[in-house]
């Protein structure tokens, strides 16, 4: 299976620049200039930090095949492409150059401008930190580094401004799909934080769902799926003043995310957190004595947990008649408390 793709960045009659992707990750740049029936010259820059020796050989073979095909197509007599396998030292970039109409014909009055030395420690395509579009949550910052009509690429930075993950997403038929490639093995909380950051970047009126694959060393860690009903809060309870008349009533929303027959999974949303999920409830409804657990991202207060349990019971009322429900409250796989409710408490 071929894991290498050349993504054209700039192409003219006399040359081209391509980003090189390996398993959907940016790993280098191919820059070529050419003249038909004459010569091809250029550079192939591969990033040592993200490519092993074996992967480098696979990428090089693919690029060699591409270059030789181009040699044949142009009938070039000579070809010379310099290959480097290292990190970038610096980039020469011209910024704030005056437009032609603003340049004076008098050489003495021409404004001075020249190349700026820009140090990039991670990616050639990273934006200036003062200009990049970014989102922050917990100890992580998500930065847009590439975007076109139907795809987008992000880098995830930690609180020391180091890249810890790369995100590649595509949007098709109002569904966002893609991968998060982690440079270390993340915790469940870190997975959820990055998923929340991704969701935050999209307009809920323009997207119906997300399918996000979390990966580390090309191994799938977890797939997070959220559909439209999981993303939008419900307002039906607002019309019923008799259902849990609490000032916190509209703060939380419980949404059925998955039905596996005898087991139901619900996502719990909190409006003050931007309508993002704050926990997951899993309930076994195979018997009239229901059992389940709620895994919170933050433990919250006793009153909040009691309200969430009550709202969950209201949702379960829609699915099945039951006598009791025993719920285990957890945070980071640690027990917070256990509660037992009987049906007369909610009917």
C-alpha positions as a Python dict, from the first residue, in 0.01 Angstrom:
ca = {
    (1, 'X'): (0, 0, 0),
    (2, 'X'): (136, 342, -97),
    (3, 'X'): (143, 584, 197),
    (4, 'X'): (306, 873, 12),
    (5, 'X'): (124, 1161, -158),
    (6, 'X'): (255, 1471, -332),
    (7, 'X'): (25, 1769, -273),
    (8, 'X'): (87, 2053, -524),
    (9, 'X'): (144, 2383, -349),
    (10, 'X'): (259, 2591, -648),
    (11, 'X'): (281, 2496, -1015),
    (12, 'X'): (383, 2701, -1319),
    (13, 'X'): (504, 2630, -1672),
    (14, 'X'): (861, 2636, -1546),
    (15, 'X'): (846, 2475, -1205),
    (16, 'X'): (652, 2338, -912),
    (17, 'X'): (653, 2305, -534),
    (18, 'X'): (484, 2007, -367),
    (19, 'X'): (421, 1924, -3),
    (20, 'X'): (505, 1563, 72),
    (21, 'X'): (256, 1375, 291),
    (22, 'X'): (329, 1038, 450),
    (23, 'X'): (22, 874, 601),
    (24, 'X'): (-147, 1216, 586),
    (25, 'X'): (139, 1385, 776),
    (26, 'X'): (353, 1662, 634),
    (27, 'X'): (710, 1526, 607),
    (28, 'X'): (887, 1749, 356),
    (29, 'X'): (890, 1958, 40),
    (30, 'X'): (985, 1894, -323),
    (31, 'X'): (1080, 2203, -527),
    (32, 'X'): (1164, 2172, -899),
    (33, 'X'): (1242, 2407, -1185),
    (34, 'X'): (1262, 2283, -1541),
    (35, 'X'): (1280, 2365, -1907),
    (36, 'X'): (1144, 2124, -2166),
    (37, 'X'): (1410, 1927, -2359),
    (38, 'X'): (1677, 2083, -2141),
    (39, 'X'): (1719, 2037, -1764),
    (40, 'X'): (1541, 1968, -1434),
    (41, 'X'): (1689, 2091, -1107),
    (42, 'X'): (1559, 2121, -755),
    (43, 'X'): (1562, 2006, -394),
    (44, 'X'): (1393, 1741, -187),
    (45, 'X'): (1381, 1834, 184),
    (46, 'X'): (1270, 1557, 424),
    (47, 'X'): (1216, 1615, 796),
    (48, 'X'): (1423, 1385, 1013),
    (49, 'X'): (1207, 1441, 1324),
    (50, 'X'): (900, 1274, 1175),
    (51, 'X'): (1048, 1012, 940),
    (52, 'X'): (1234, 699, 1038),
    (53, 'X'): (1503, 559, 808),
    (54, 'X'): (1262, 303, 666),
    (55, 'X'): (992, 562, 608),
    (56, 'X'): (1247, 796, 451),
    (57, 'X'): (1342, 526, 199),
    (58, 'X'): (976, 470, 109),
    (59, 'X'): (919, 844, 57),
    (60, 'X'): (1243, 881, -143),
    (61, 'X'): (1153, 593, -374),
    (62, 'X'): (814, 746, -444),
    (63, 'X'): (962, 1090, -518),
    (64, 'X'): (1235, 937, -739),
    (65, 'X'): (968, 762, -945),
    (66, 'X'): (780, 1091, -979),
    (67, 'X'): (1090, 1284, -1085),
    (68, 'X'): (1196, 1027, -1345),
    (69, 'X'): (845, 1026, -1490),
    (70, 'X'): (873, 1404, -1519),
    (71, 'X'): (1213, 1368, -1688),
    (72, 'X'): (1058, 1138, -1947),
    (73, 'X'): (756, 1363, -1999),
    (74, 'X'): (971, 1674, -2055),
    (75, 'X'): (1240, 1481, -2242),
    (76, 'X'): (1496, 1658, -2028),
    (77, 'X'): (1862, 1583, -2102),
    (78, 'X'): (1985, 1652, -1746),
    (79, 'X'): (1837, 1616, -1399),
    (80, 'X'): (1982, 1714, -1064),
    (81, 'X'): (1775, 1713, -744),
    (82, 'X'): (1951, 1770, -411),
    (83, 'X'): (1811, 1555, -126),
    (84, 'X'): (1842, 1652, 242),
    (85, 'X'): (1724, 1459, 545),
    (86, 'X'): (1731, 1692, 844),
    (87, 'X'): (1533, 1958, 1028),
    (88, 'X'): (1492, 2305, 882),
    (89, 'X'): (1753, 2557, 990),
    (90, 'X'): (1577, 2875, 876),
    (91, 'X'): (1362, 3017, 597),
    (92, 'X'): (1435, 3327, 393),
    (93, 'X'): (1107, 3514, 354),
    (94, 'X'): (1034, 3858, 213),
    (95, 'X'): (772, 4038, 418),
    (96, 'X'): (617, 4383, 396),
    (97, 'X'): (757, 4436, 47),
    (98, 'X'): (607, 4749, -118),
    (99, 'X'): (376, 4701, -413),
    (100, 'X'): (506, 4805, -759),
    (101, 'X'): (280, 5109, -774),
    (102, 'X'): (423, 5239, -447),
    (103, 'X'): (784, 5209, -556),
    (104, 'X'): (957, 5525, -666),
    (105, 'X'): (1138, 5535, -998),
    (106, 'X'): (1412, 5731, -824),
    (107, 'X'): (1655, 5475, -683),
    (108, 'X'): (1751, 5710, -399),
    (109, 'X'): (1389, 5723, -280),
    (110, 'X'): (1321, 5351, -299),
    (111, 'X'): (1236, 5206, 41),
    (112, 'X'): (1480, 4954, 175),
    (113, 'X'): (1355, 4606, 230),
    (114, 'X'): (1513, 4266, 231),
    (115, 'X'): (1479, 3910, 348),
    (116, 'X'): (1378, 3833, 703),
    (117, 'X'): (1539, 3534, 875),
    (118, 'X'): (1252, 3332, 1017),
    (119, 'X'): (1334, 3044, 1251),
    (120, 'X'): (1096, 2750, 1231),
    (121, 'X'): (1152, 2467, 1478),
    (122, 'X'): (868, 2241, 1365),
    (123, 'X'): (714, 2293, 1020),
    (124, 'X'): (793, 2508, 720),
    (125, 'X'): (423, 2585, 685),
    (126, 'X'): (361, 2701, 1044),
    (127, 'X'): (218, 3051, 1063),
    (128, 'X'): (361, 3346, 1248),
    (129, 'X'): (253, 3298, 1614),
    (130, 'X'): (109, 3651, 1619),
    (131, 'X'): (-106, 3585, 1313),
    (132, 'X'): (-216, 3221, 1337),
    (133, 'X'): (-574, 3128, 1418),
    (134, 'X'): (-576, 2942, 1747),
    (135, 'X'): (-801, 2785, 2009),
    (136, 'X'): (-696, 2710, 2366),
    (137, 'X'): (-835, 2467, 2624),
    (138, 'X'): (-672, 2328, 2939),
    (139, 'X'): (-297, 2309, 2864),
    (140, 'X'): (-335, 2278, 2487),
    (141, 'X'): (-355, 2515, 2195),
    (142, 'X'): (-483, 2420, 1850),
    (143, 'X'): (-346, 2618, 1554),
    (144, 'X'): (-463, 2615, 1192),
    (145, 'X'): (-159, 2555, 968),
    (146, 'X'): (-326, 2470, 636),
    (147, 'X'): (-673, 2501, 487),
    (148, 'X'): (-857, 2472, 156),
    (149, 'X'): (-1219, 2426, 44),
    (150, 'X'): (-1278, 2081, 195),
    (151, 'X'): (-984, 2006, 426),
    (152, 'X'): (-799, 2161, 714),
    (153, 'X'): (-479, 2087, 907),
    (154, 'X'): (-394, 2183, 1264),
    (155, 'X'): (-100, 2155, 1501),
    (156, 'X'): (-161, 2097, 1871),
    (157, 'X'): (82, 2269, 2108),
    (158, 'X'): (130, 2209, 2479),
    (159, 'X'): (193, 2480, 2740),
    (160, 'X'): (564, 2479, 2651),
    (161, 'X'): (479, 2556, 2287),
    (162, 'X'): (593, 2213, 2166),
    (163, 'X'): (398, 2028, 1896),
    (164, 'X'): (228, 1726, 2053),
    (165, 'X'): (-15, 1623, 1777),
    (166, 'X'): (-112, 1687, 1416),
    (167, 'X'): (-474, 1698, 1300),
    (168, 'X'): (-590, 1629, 943),
    (169, 'X'): (-961, 1676, 870),
    (170, 'X'): (-1181, 1667, 562),
    (171, 'X'): (-1538, 1795, 530),
    (172, 'X'): (-1778, 1610, 302),
    (173, 'X'): (-2159, 1610, 303),
    (174, 'X'): (-2156, 1811, 629),
    (175, 'X'): (-1956, 1539, 808),
    (176, 'X'): (-1607, 1613, 944),
    (177, 'X'): (-1373, 1313, 934),
    (178, 'X'): (-1003, 1281, 1000),
    (179, 'X'): (-719, 1176, 1225),
    (180, 'X'): (-526, 1312, 1520),
    (181, 'X'): (-167, 1181, 1514),
    (182, 'X'): (-19, 1204, 1864),
    (183, 'X'): (356, 1221, 1926),
    (184, 'X'): (300, 1050, 2265),
    (185, 'X'): (35, 821, 2410),
    (186, 'X'): (-240, 1052, 2542),
    (187, 'X'): (-471, 1004, 2838),
    (188, 'X'): (-849, 982, 2804),
    (189, 'X'): (-879, 1339, 2930),
    (190, 'X'): (-631, 1463, 2668),
    (191, 'X'): (-823, 1282, 2393),
    (192, 'X'): (-1145, 1450, 2504),
    (193, 'X'): (-981, 1793, 2531),
    (194, 'X'): (-853, 1781, 2172),
    (195, 'X'): (-1189, 1652, 2047),
    (196, 'X'): (-1356, 1950, 2218),
    (197, 'X'): (-1108, 2190, 2056),
    (198, 'X'): (-1184, 2046, 1712),
    (199, 'X'): (-1560, 2075, 1762),
    (200, 'X'): (-1517, 2432, 1883),
    (201, 'X'): (-1367, 2534, 1547),
    (202, 'X'): (-1678, 2439, 1347),
    (203, 'X'): (-2015, 2610, 1316),
    (204, 'X'): (-2281, 2375, 1452),
    (205, 'X'): (-2524, 2503, 1186),
    (206, 'X'): (-2291, 2391, 906),
    (207, 'X'): (-2178, 2051, 1036),
    (208, 'X'): (-2391, 1742, 1110),
    (209, 'X'): (-2127, 1525, 1273),
    (210, 'X'): (-1767, 1430, 1347),
    (211, 'X'): (-1572, 1106, 1308),
    (212, 'X'): (-1225, 1154, 1458),
    (213, 'X'): (-964, 877, 1475),
    (214, 'X'): (-707, 920, 1752),
    (215, 'X'): (-374, 756, 1662),
    (216, 'X'): (-28, 706, 1811),
    (217, 'X'): (257, 542, 1616),
    (218, 'X'): (4, 453, 1343),
    (219, 'X'): (-205, 254, 1591),
    (220, 'X'): (-568, 346, 1651),
    (221, 'X'): (-630, 451, 2012),
    (222, 'X'): (-994, 553, 1992),
    (223, 'X'): (-1256, 673, 1745),
    (224, 'X'): (-1479, 960, 1860),
    (225, 'X'): (-1812, 988, 1677),
    (226, 'X'): (-2058, 1270, 1736),
    (227, 'X'): (-2365, 1330, 1525),
    (228, 'X'): (-2590, 1636, 1496),
    (229, 'X'): (-2819, 1540, 1785),
    (230, 'X'): (-2511, 1503, 2007),
    (231, 'X'): (-2390, 1853, 1927),
    (232, 'X'): (-2710, 2057, 1973),
    (233, 'X'): (-2876, 2111, 2312),
    (234, 'X'): (-3243, 2026, 2353),
    (235, 'X'): (-3494, 2287, 2469),
    (236, 'X'): (-3797, 2058, 2499),
    (237, 'X'): (-3782, 2057, 2879),
    (238, 'X'): (-3814, 2435, 2887),
    (239, 'X'): (-4182, 2400, 2798),
    (240, 'X'): (-4255, 2177, 3100),
    (241, 'X'): (-4228, 2374, 3428),
    (242, 'X'): (-4313, 2063, 3632),
    (243, 'X'): (-3996, 1878, 3534),
    (244, 'X'): (-3725, 1949, 3794),
    (245, 'X'): (-3793, 2323, 3850),
    (246, 'X'): (-3434, 2421, 3930),
    (247, 'X'): (-3232, 2727, 3823),
    (248, 'X'): (-2977, 2476, 3693),
    (249, 'X'): (-3240, 2295, 3484),
    (250, 'X'): (-3128, 2445, 3155),
    (251, 'X'): (-2758, 2418, 3232),
    (252, 'X'): (-2734, 2048, 3137),
    (253, 'X'): (-2854, 1840, 2845),
    (254, 'X'): (-2855, 1459, 2820),
    (255, 'X'): (-2841, 1316, 2468),
    (256, 'X'): (-2865, 951, 2361),
    (257, 'X'): (-2547, 883, 2164),
    (258, 'X'): (-2559, 506, 2117),
    (259, 'X'): (-2810, 221, 2152),
    (260, 'X'): (-2661, -127, 2172),
    (261, 'X'): (-2989, -298, 2260),
    (262, 'X'): (-2938, -376, 2626),
    (263, 'X'): (-2691, -93, 2685),
    (264, 'X'): (-2750, 279, 2624),
    (265, 'X'): (-2480, 546, 2606),
    (266, 'X'): (-2557, 912, 2672),
    (267, 'X'): (-2345, 1225, 2631),
    (268, 'X'): (-2384, 1496, 2897),
    (269, 'X'): (-2352, 1860, 2789),
    (270, 'X'): (-2310, 2176, 2995),
    (271, 'X'): (-2413, 2507, 2838),
    (272, 'X'): (-2166, 2718, 3036),
    (273, 'X'): (-1888, 2505, 2882),
    (274, 'X'): (-1997, 2609, 2534),
    (275, 'X'): (-2238, 2321, 2493),
    (276, 'X'): (-1950, 2072, 2496),
    (277, 'X'): (-1971, 1723, 2650),
    (278, 'X'): (-1860, 1705, 3014),
    (279, 'X'): (-1927, 1335, 3072),
    (280, 'X'): (-2060, 1005, 2942),
    (281, 'X'): (-2325, 782, 3097),
    (282, 'X'): (-2351, 411, 3019),
    (283, 'X'): (-2660, 224, 3145),
    (284, 'X'): (-2754, -145, 3131),
    (285, 'X'): (-3131, -163, 3070),
    (286, 'X'): (-3155, -541, 3017),
    (287, 'X'): (-3345, -580, 3347),
    (288, 'X'): (-3595, -373, 3547),
    (289, 'X'): (-3319, -294, 3798),
    (290, 'X'): (-3101, -66, 3590),
    (291, 'X'): (-2730, -28, 3659),
    (292, 'X'): (-2479, 210, 3507),
    (293, 'X'): (-2202, 460, 3558),
    (294, 'X'): (-2134, 822, 3471),
    (295, 'X'): (-1776, 913, 3381),
    (296, 'X'): (-1725, 1287, 3443),
    (297, 'X'): (-1442, 1490, 3293),
    (298, 'X'): (-1464, 1715, 3598),
    (299, 'X'): (-1615, 1586, 3927),
    (300, 'X'): (-1839, 1891, 3983),
    (301, 'X'): (-2053, 1942, 4295),
    (302, 'X'): (-2292, 1703, 4466),
    (303, 'X'): (-2591, 1915, 4356),
    (304, 'X'): (-2476, 1912, 3994),
    (305, 'X'): (-2429, 1535, 3996),
    (306, 'X'): (-2771, 1483, 4151),
    (307, 'X'): (-2932, 1703, 3886),
    (308, 'X'): (-2751, 1519, 3607),
    (309, 'X'): (-2864, 1184, 3751),
    (310, 'X'): (-3224, 1308, 3760),
    (311, 'X'): (-3206, 1431, 3400),
    (312, 'X'): (-3060, 1096, 3297),
    (313, 'X'): (-3350, 915, 3466),
    (314, 'X'): (-3596, 1130, 3272),
    (315, 'X'): (-3429, 1018, 2949),
    (316, 'X'): (-3438, 654, 3061),
    (317, 'X'): (-3813, 690, 3128),
    (318, 'X'): (-3853, 736, 2751),
    (319, 'X'): (-3679, 405, 2680),
    (320, 'X'): (-3797, 155, 2943),
    (321, 'X'): (-4011, 99, 3253),
    (322, 'X'): (-3789, 19, 3549),
    (323, 'X'): (-3804, -21, 3929),
    (324, 'X'): (-3466, 110, 4043),
    (325, 'X'): (-3145, 249, 3902),
    (326, 'X'): (-2802, 222, 4062),
    (327, 'X'): (-2551, 476, 3927),
    (328, 'X'): (-2178, 486, 3995),
    (329, 'X'): (-2023, 836, 3961),
    (330, 'X'): (-1662, 834, 3843),
    (331, 'X'): (-1385, 1080, 3756),
    (332, 'X'): (-1066, 962, 3582),
    (333, 'X'): (-1162, 602, 3662),
    (334, 'X'): (-1189, 684, 4032),
    (335, 'X'): (-1509, 641, 4231),
    (336, 'X'): (-1676, 964, 4347),
    (337, 'X'): (-2001, 824, 4485),
    (338, 'X'): (-2279, 572, 4425),
    (339, 'X'): (-2649, 658, 4419),
    (340, 'X'): (-2962, 443, 4418),
    (341, 'X'): (-3294, 580, 4294),
    (342, 'X'): (-3639, 420, 4294),
    (343, 'X'): (-3904, 506, 4038),
    (344, 'X'): (-4132, 689, 4277),
    (345, 'X'): (-3863, 959, 4303),
    (346, 'X'): (-3916, 1057, 3942),
    (347, 'X'): (-4277, 961, 3857),
}
